Short mmCIF file of C-alpha atoms in Angstrom, two decimals:
data_model
loop_
_atom_site.label_atom_id
_atom_site.label_comp_id
_atom_site.label_asym_id
_atom_site.label_seq_id
_atom_site.Cartn_x
_atom_site.Cartn_y
_atom_site.Cartn_z
CA MET A 148 94.36 161.47 -6.28
CA LEU A 149 95.17 157.59 -6.36
CA LYS A 150 93.41 155.26 -4.98
CA ALA A 151 95.12 152.20 -3.50
CA ALA A 152 93.52 149.00 -2.78
CA HIS A 153 94.94 145.34 -1.56
CA GLY A 154 93.94 141.91 -2.69
CA CYS A 155 94.47 139.40 -4.40
CA VAL A 156 94.78 140.82 -8.29
CA ASN A 157 93.31 137.85 -10.91
CA GLY A 158 95.08 138.12 -14.22
CA SER A 159 98.49 137.39 -15.38
CA SER A 160 101.51 136.09 -13.61
CA LEU A 161 105.29 135.61 -14.69
CA PHE A 162 107.11 132.83 -14.55
CA PRO A 163 110.76 133.11 -13.13
CA ARG A 164 112.59 130.90 -15.70
CA PRO A 165 116.48 130.67 -14.61
CA TRP A 166 117.10 130.13 -18.06
CA ARG A 167 115.67 133.27 -19.63
CA THR A 168 117.93 135.26 -21.80
CA ALA A 169 119.11 138.72 -22.55
CA VAL A 170 116.93 140.11 -25.52
CA ALA A 171 118.81 140.60 -28.84
CA GLY A 172 118.07 142.75 -31.53
CA ALA A 173 114.99 140.98 -33.74
CA THR A 174 115.78 140.62 -37.28
CA ARG A 175 113.86 139.68 -40.14
CA SER A 176 113.55 136.63 -42.91
CA PRO A 177 112.88 137.43 -46.54
CA PRO A 178 110.23 135.14 -47.53
CA LEU A 179 112.56 134.18 -50.90
CA GLN A 180 115.28 133.04 -48.31
CA ALA A 181 113.03 131.24 -46.64
CA LYS A 182 111.91 129.49 -49.61
CA ARG A 183 115.51 128.36 -50.41
CA ARG A 184 116.50 127.31 -47.01
CA TYR A 185 113.55 125.03 -47.05
CA CYS A 186 114.63 123.51 -50.36
CA ALA A 187 118.07 122.70 -49.08
CA ARG A 188 116.62 120.67 -46.28
CA ARG A 189 114.29 118.86 -48.31
CA ARG A 190 116.90 118.32 -51.45
CA LEU A 191 115.00 119.84 -53.70
CA ARG A 192 116.19 122.16 -56.85
CA GLY A 193 113.89 124.80 -58.81
CA PRO A 194 110.90 126.10 -57.60
CA LEU A 195 109.52 125.06 -54.01
CA ALA A 196 107.42 121.70 -54.51
CA MET A 197 105.16 120.04 -52.08
CA SER A 198 105.63 116.42 -50.88
CA GLY A 199 102.40 114.48 -51.01
CA SER A 200 101.97 114.21 -47.04
CA VAL A 201 102.50 118.03 -47.67
CA ARG A 202 99.15 117.87 -49.75
CA ALA A 203 97.44 115.15 -47.97
CA ALA A 204 97.51 117.32 -45.29
CA LEU A 205 96.59 119.98 -46.78
CA LEU A 206 93.53 118.38 -47.93
CA THR A 207 92.24 117.83 -44.30
CA VAL A 208 93.59 120.85 -42.68
CA GLY A 209 90.36 122.80 -43.62
CA LEU A 210 87.70 119.82 -41.46
CA VAL A 211 90.36 119.76 -38.59
CA ILE A 212 91.00 123.49 -38.10
CA ALA A 213 87.61 124.12 -38.20
CA THR A 214 86.91 121.41 -35.50
CA PHE A 215 89.27 122.52 -32.92
CA PHE A 216 88.95 126.31 -33.85
CA GLY A 217 85.51 126.12 -32.47
CA PRO A 218 82.77 128.57 -33.79
CA HIS A 219 84.10 131.61 -30.98
CA ALA A 220 85.92 133.63 -32.71
CA ALA A 221 86.70 135.96 -30.30
CA PHE A 222 87.77 136.95 -27.06
CA ALA A 223 86.00 139.64 -25.07
CA VAL A 224 86.78 142.14 -22.19
CA THR A 225 85.44 144.44 -20.35
CA LEU A 226 86.97 148.23 -20.41
CA ASP A 227 87.55 147.74 -16.69
CA GLU A 228 89.33 144.97 -17.95
CA LEU A 229 90.98 146.85 -21.34
CA TYR A 230 92.32 149.74 -19.31
CA GLN A 231 94.37 147.96 -16.48
CA SER A 232 97.93 146.97 -16.89
CA GLN A 233 99.97 144.97 -14.12
CA THR A 234 103.48 144.89 -13.64
CA ILE A 235 106.61 142.90 -10.96
CA VAL A 236 107.78 145.64 -7.86
CA THR A 237 109.60 145.14 -5.12
CA GLY A 238 107.96 145.86 -1.94
CA GLN A 239 105.13 148.73 -1.52
CA GLY A 240 107.78 151.63 -1.47
CA GLU A 241 107.67 154.96 -3.23
CA VAL A 242 110.34 154.87 -5.53
CA ASN A 243 109.49 151.33 -6.74
CA ARG A 244 105.78 152.29 -7.14
CA GLN A 245 106.94 155.52 -9.37
CA ILE A 246 109.03 152.34 -11.63
CA GLY A 247 106.35 150.01 -11.74
CA PHE A 248 103.78 153.08 -12.73
CA ARG A 249 105.93 153.56 -15.27
CA ASP A 250 106.10 149.86 -16.53
CA CYS A 251 102.09 150.29 -16.17
CA LEU A 252 101.71 153.08 -18.78
CA ASP A 253 103.68 151.22 -21.17
CA ARG A 254 101.96 148.43 -21.06
CA VAL A 255 98.55 149.67 -21.17
CA LEU A 256 99.45 151.69 -24.11
CA VAL A 257 100.60 149.37 -25.71
CA ARG A 258 97.33 146.61 -24.61
CA VAL A 259 94.70 149.22 -25.62
CA SER A 260 96.25 149.86 -28.94
CA GLY A 261 97.57 147.34 -30.04
CA ASP A 262 101.02 148.93 -31.39
CA ARG A 263 103.92 148.36 -29.71
CA ARG A 264 105.80 151.05 -31.78
CA LEU A 265 104.16 153.75 -29.40
CA LEU A 266 106.86 153.01 -27.13
CA GLU A 267 109.87 154.03 -29.14
CA ARG A 268 108.47 157.27 -29.86
CA PRO A 269 110.26 160.38 -28.50
CA GLU A 270 107.24 161.49 -26.37
CA MET A 271 107.24 158.61 -24.43
CA ALA A 272 110.43 160.17 -22.07
CA GLU A 273 107.73 162.91 -20.93
CA LEU A 274 105.08 160.66 -20.60
CA ARG A 275 107.25 158.28 -18.62
CA ASP A 276 108.16 161.17 -15.79
CA LYS A 277 104.59 162.13 -15.00
CA ALA A 278 102.94 158.03 -15.14
CA GLY A 279 101.79 158.42 -12.24
CA SER A 280 99.43 161.41 -12.43
CA PHE A 281 97.64 158.99 -14.97
CA VAL A 282 96.75 156.68 -12.81
CA ASP A 283 92.78 156.45 -11.32
CA SER A 284 93.70 153.61 -9.01
CA PHE A 285 95.73 150.66 -8.25
CA ARG A 286 96.55 147.49 -6.11
CA TYR A 287 99.29 145.38 -4.60
CA HIS A 288 99.49 141.49 -4.47
CA ASP A 289 101.98 139.57 -2.32
CA ARG A 290 103.47 137.40 -4.47
CA MET A 291 104.77 134.93 -1.71
CA GLU A 292 101.09 135.41 0.21
CA GLY A 293 101.44 132.88 2.49
CA ILE A 294 105.18 132.54 3.00
CA PRO A 295 106.61 133.06 6.47
CA ILE A 296 108.63 136.24 6.08
CA HIS A 297 112.53 134.66 6.51
CA ASP A 298 114.73 136.63 9.17
CA GLU A 299 116.99 138.03 6.95
CA GLN A 300 113.89 139.36 4.57
CA GLY A 301 111.51 142.68 5.60
CA THR A 302 108.21 142.97 3.68
CA HIS A 303 109.83 145.71 1.50
CA ASP A 304 112.04 142.95 -0.28
CA ARG A 305 108.77 140.85 -0.99
CA PRO A 306 107.90 140.85 -4.93
CA HIS A 307 104.54 142.14 -5.63
CA ASP A 308 102.00 142.05 -8.43
CA LEU A 309 101.46 146.08 -9.06
CA THR A 310 98.23 146.79 -11.17
CA CYS A 311 96.79 149.96 -11.99
CA LEU A 312 93.67 151.33 -13.35
CA TYR A 313 92.99 153.71 -16.00
CA LYS A 314 90.03 155.69 -17.18
CA PRO A 315 89.35 155.50 -20.94
CA ALA A 316 89.35 159.13 -21.55
CA THR A 317 92.61 159.53 -19.52
CA VAL A 318 94.33 156.67 -21.90
CA ASN A 319 92.10 157.56 -24.91
CA LYS A 320 93.92 161.14 -24.55
CA LEU A 321 97.39 159.88 -24.41
CA LEU A 322 96.67 157.14 -27.01
CA ALA A 323 95.88 160.58 -29.56
CA SER A 324 98.54 162.89 -28.22
CA LEU A 325 100.83 159.69 -29.52
CA GLY A 326 98.69 159.35 -32.92
CA SER A 327 96.94 156.03 -31.82
CA LYS A 328 93.99 155.36 -31.52
CA PRO A 329 92.30 152.50 -29.07
CA TRP A 330 91.51 149.17 -30.58
CA LEU A 331 88.33 148.05 -29.04
CA GLY A 332 85.54 145.37 -29.55
CA ALA A 333 86.34 141.93 -29.12
CA ARG A 334 90.20 140.53 -29.24
CA PRO A 335 90.76 138.25 -31.89
CA THR A 336 91.48 134.12 -30.79
CA LEU A 337 94.58 133.20 -32.04
CA SER A 338 95.24 129.85 -33.09
CA ILE A 339 98.81 128.33 -32.60
CA LEU A 340 100.93 126.25 -34.43
CA LEU A 341 103.89 125.45 -33.63
CA ALA A 342 107.18 123.70 -34.61
CA VAL A 343 109.74 123.13 -32.01
CA GLU A 344 113.11 121.61 -32.91
CA ARG A 345 116.55 121.23 -30.05
CA ALA A 346 118.83 119.46 -30.16
CA GLY A 347 117.76 116.87 -33.51
CA ARG A 348 114.87 116.58 -32.05
CA GLY A 349 111.28 118.04 -33.06
CA PHE A 350 107.85 117.92 -32.29
CA VAL A 351 104.50 119.86 -32.89
CA LEU A 352 103.09 122.22 -29.57
CA ALA A 353 100.31 120.55 -28.16
CA SER A 354 97.43 121.52 -25.58
CA ASP A 355 98.32 117.85 -23.60
CA GLY A 356 101.75 117.17 -24.97
CA ASP A 357 104.53 116.32 -22.29
CA GLU A 358 106.96 117.70 -24.69
CA SER A 359 107.03 121.35 -23.07
CA PRO A 360 104.67 122.52 -20.98
CA TYR A 361 106.50 125.91 -19.75
CA MET A 362 105.60 127.04 -23.71
CA ARG A 363 102.26 126.22 -23.24
CA ASP A 364 101.91 128.63 -20.36
CA SER A 365 104.35 131.62 -21.72
CA LEU A 366 102.05 131.30 -24.55
CA GLU A 367 99.23 131.78 -22.61
CA ALA A 368 101.07 134.27 -20.32
CA ALA A 369 101.96 136.59 -23.15
CA ALA A 370 98.21 136.52 -24.45
CA ARG A 371 97.12 138.31 -21.47
CA PRO A 372 98.53 141.33 -20.98
CA MET A 373 97.62 142.27 -25.21
CA ALA A 374 93.82 140.92 -23.61
CA MET A 375 93.99 138.30 -26.00
CA SER A 376 93.32 134.44 -25.81
CA ILE A 377 94.75 131.38 -27.99
CA VAL A 378 94.07 127.59 -28.56
CA ILE A 379 96.69 125.44 -29.01
CA PRO A 380 95.58 122.30 -30.49
CA ASP A 381 95.92 118.67 -28.72
CA LYS A 382 97.59 116.00 -30.15
CA ALA A 383 94.16 113.57 -31.69
CA THR A 384 93.61 116.78 -33.63
CA LEU A 385 97.44 116.87 -34.82
CA THR A 386 97.14 112.75 -35.28
CA LYS A 387 94.08 113.58 -37.41
CA GLY A 388 95.35 116.21 -39.53
CA GLY A 389 98.67 114.65 -40.39
CA PHE A 390 100.45 117.69 -38.50
CA ILE A 391 103.61 115.94 -38.02
CA PHE A 392 106.57 117.76 -37.20
CA GLU A 393 107.86 117.95 -40.92
CA GLU A 394 104.80 119.11 -42.19
CA VAL A 395 104.21 121.69 -39.83
CA ARG A 396 107.33 123.14 -40.05
CA ALA A 397 107.04 122.92 -44.19
CA MET A 398 104.00 125.13 -43.72
CA ALA A 399 105.67 127.55 -41.42
CA THR A 400 108.58 128.04 -43.47
CA SER A 401 106.20 128.23 -46.12
CA PRO A 402 102.64 129.34 -45.67
CA GLU A 403 102.08 129.65 -49.62
CA LEU A 404 101.27 126.39 -49.18
CA LEU A 405 97.88 126.99 -47.28
CA GLY A 406 95.55 128.35 -49.02
CA GLY A 407 93.90 131.58 -48.01
CA ASP A 408 90.37 130.24 -46.27
CA ALA A 409 92.23 127.61 -44.26
CA ARG A 410 94.50 130.28 -42.57
CA THR A 411 91.56 131.67 -40.98
CA LEU A 412 89.16 128.73 -41.03
CA GLY A 413 86.78 129.27 -38.00
CA GLY A 414 87.03 133.04 -38.10
CA ARG A 415 90.44 132.99 -36.39
CA PRO A 416 93.62 133.66 -37.29
CA LEU A 417 96.01 130.97 -37.46
CA LEU A 418 99.84 131.63 -36.69
CA PHE A 419 102.28 129.31 -37.81
CA GLY A 420 105.55 129.39 -35.95
CA ASN A 421 108.79 127.83 -36.19
CA ILE A 422 111.11 127.64 -33.23
CA GLN A 423 114.65 126.52 -32.75
CA TRP A 424 117.34 126.56 -30.54
CA ARG A 425 121.07 128.01 -31.62
CA ASP A 426 124.14 127.62 -29.65
CA LYS A 427 125.67 130.50 -31.76
CA ASP A 428 122.81 132.80 -30.75
CA LEU A 429 122.86 131.52 -27.25
CA GLY A 430 119.15 131.31 -27.61
CA TRP A 431 115.75 130.63 -29.59
CA THR A 432 115.18 132.19 -33.30
CA VAL A 433 111.83 131.87 -34.50
CA ASP A 434 109.98 132.74 -37.42
CA TRP A 435 106.27 133.73 -37.40
CA TRP A 436 103.92 134.49 -40.01
CA LEU A 437 100.28 135.05 -39.85
CA ALA A 438 97.77 135.93 -42.74
CA ILE A 439 94.68 138.18 -42.58
CA ASP A 440 92.66 139.62 -45.14
CA GLY A 441 94.25 138.36 -47.93
CA LYS A 442 97.95 139.70 -47.21
CA THR A 443 100.58 137.50 -45.25
CA TYR A 444 103.00 139.17 -42.61
CA ASP A 445 106.28 137.88 -41.71
CA TRP A 446 108.72 138.55 -38.32
CA GLN A 447 111.48 137.09 -37.05
CA ILE A 448 113.29 137.11 -33.82
CA ARG A 449 116.48 135.70 -32.36
CA GLY A 450 118.98 134.84 -29.69
CA VAL A 451 116.03 135.41 -26.58
CA SER A 452 114.18 133.09 -24.20
CA PHE A 453 111.30 131.34 -25.72
CA ASP A 454 109.28 133.62 -23.61
CA GLU A 455 110.81 136.75 -25.29
CA ALA A 456 109.95 135.17 -28.36
CA PHE A 457 106.18 134.45 -27.94
CA ARG A 458 105.57 137.67 -26.34
CA VAL A 459 106.75 138.89 -29.55
CA ALA A 460 104.86 136.71 -31.62
CA ILE A 461 101.45 138.01 -29.70
CA LYS A 462 102.92 141.56 -29.47
CA GLY A 463 103.21 141.23 -33.76
CA ALA A 464 99.77 139.97 -34.20
CA ALA A 465 98.00 142.14 -32.02
CA GLN A 466 99.93 145.16 -33.82
CA ILE A 467 98.45 143.45 -37.44
CA LEU A 468 95.45 142.45 -36.07
CA SER A 469 94.84 146.11 -34.95
CA GLY A 470 95.05 147.51 -38.51
CA ASN A 471 98.50 148.98 -37.03
CA GLY A 472 100.52 147.37 -39.78
CA GLN A 473 103.88 145.20 -40.53
CA PRO A 474 105.64 144.10 -36.67
#
C-alpha cells in the first residue's frame, strides 16, 4: 500500500522558461568535421594548429584546474536519496498522480542506473502501465505554497512537486529485468568549462559572472535528478588560467589539444562544451566532450532550449561514468 506524506520537499525544482523550445532530434558531429570547422574559423590549412595563446593556456591549465577543482572528487548520496525521484503534477488528483508515477518511474531508473537508454526499451511500456505499484511512498509539495488561491482557481489546479520513494530491492529488480544494474557508490563531481556564443558575442560561463545566471541555475538543476554535482569556475580562475572565450572554444571543439592528465585533474571528470544559438535551428546547438580513462567521448544536440541541452549533457556524462558507454 502506498504511503502518502505531505510537507516541504528537499530536492530539485524546475524553473519555468518562457523561451523553452520543443526538443528536436539529436545529431552527432564527427571529430574530423569539428576539426575542419575549427580550422576554417581560424584560417588554418593542413593539420590542426595551436595558437601561442592556446599553448600558454595549456601550460597553466594543470595548476589552475587542480586549484579550482579542489580536493574532493565525488558527491555522496544516501540510498534513500538515490532511490527517489521527483516530477511536477497539477493538483493531487488520482489521474494526475498516475501520470506522475509513470514519469517518476522513468526518472528513478535513469537516476539509479545512469543509463538513459533504458527508457527506449520496449519493456518500458508495460512497466509504465503499472508504475504506481512500484512506489513505496510518495509526498506532495505545493509549488505555490504561501500564495493565496485565486477566485477562479481551485486547489486541484495548483502545481505540486510529487516525490516518489522506492525500495532499493524493487528498483534493482526492475533494472535487472531491463538488463541493467544500479550505479552505486559516490557519484563523480563534474567540472564544467563552457563556451557560449550568441549574436556574434561569446563568453565563458563563470560561477560569478553576470552574463547568464540562468545557465548556471539550469546546469545545477540538470545535475540534481542524476544525484550528481557540478563545479563551474569563477572569473578569477578563468582569468588566471587564460581561459578567454577563443581558447576555451578551441579546447572544447578540439579536446585533443589537452593532455590526458588535464582532463581529470583533481580526480574530477572535465566536461567541455561549446553552445551556440542558431536561428535556423530555432534553438541552441551544443557539442559536448568528456574524456575519461584515456578515451574521449563526444555527443551533440541541436535546436533545443539550453535547459534541455544541459540535461542531455549531464545524462550523457552519467551514462559514460556509470560504464554504460557512448551517449
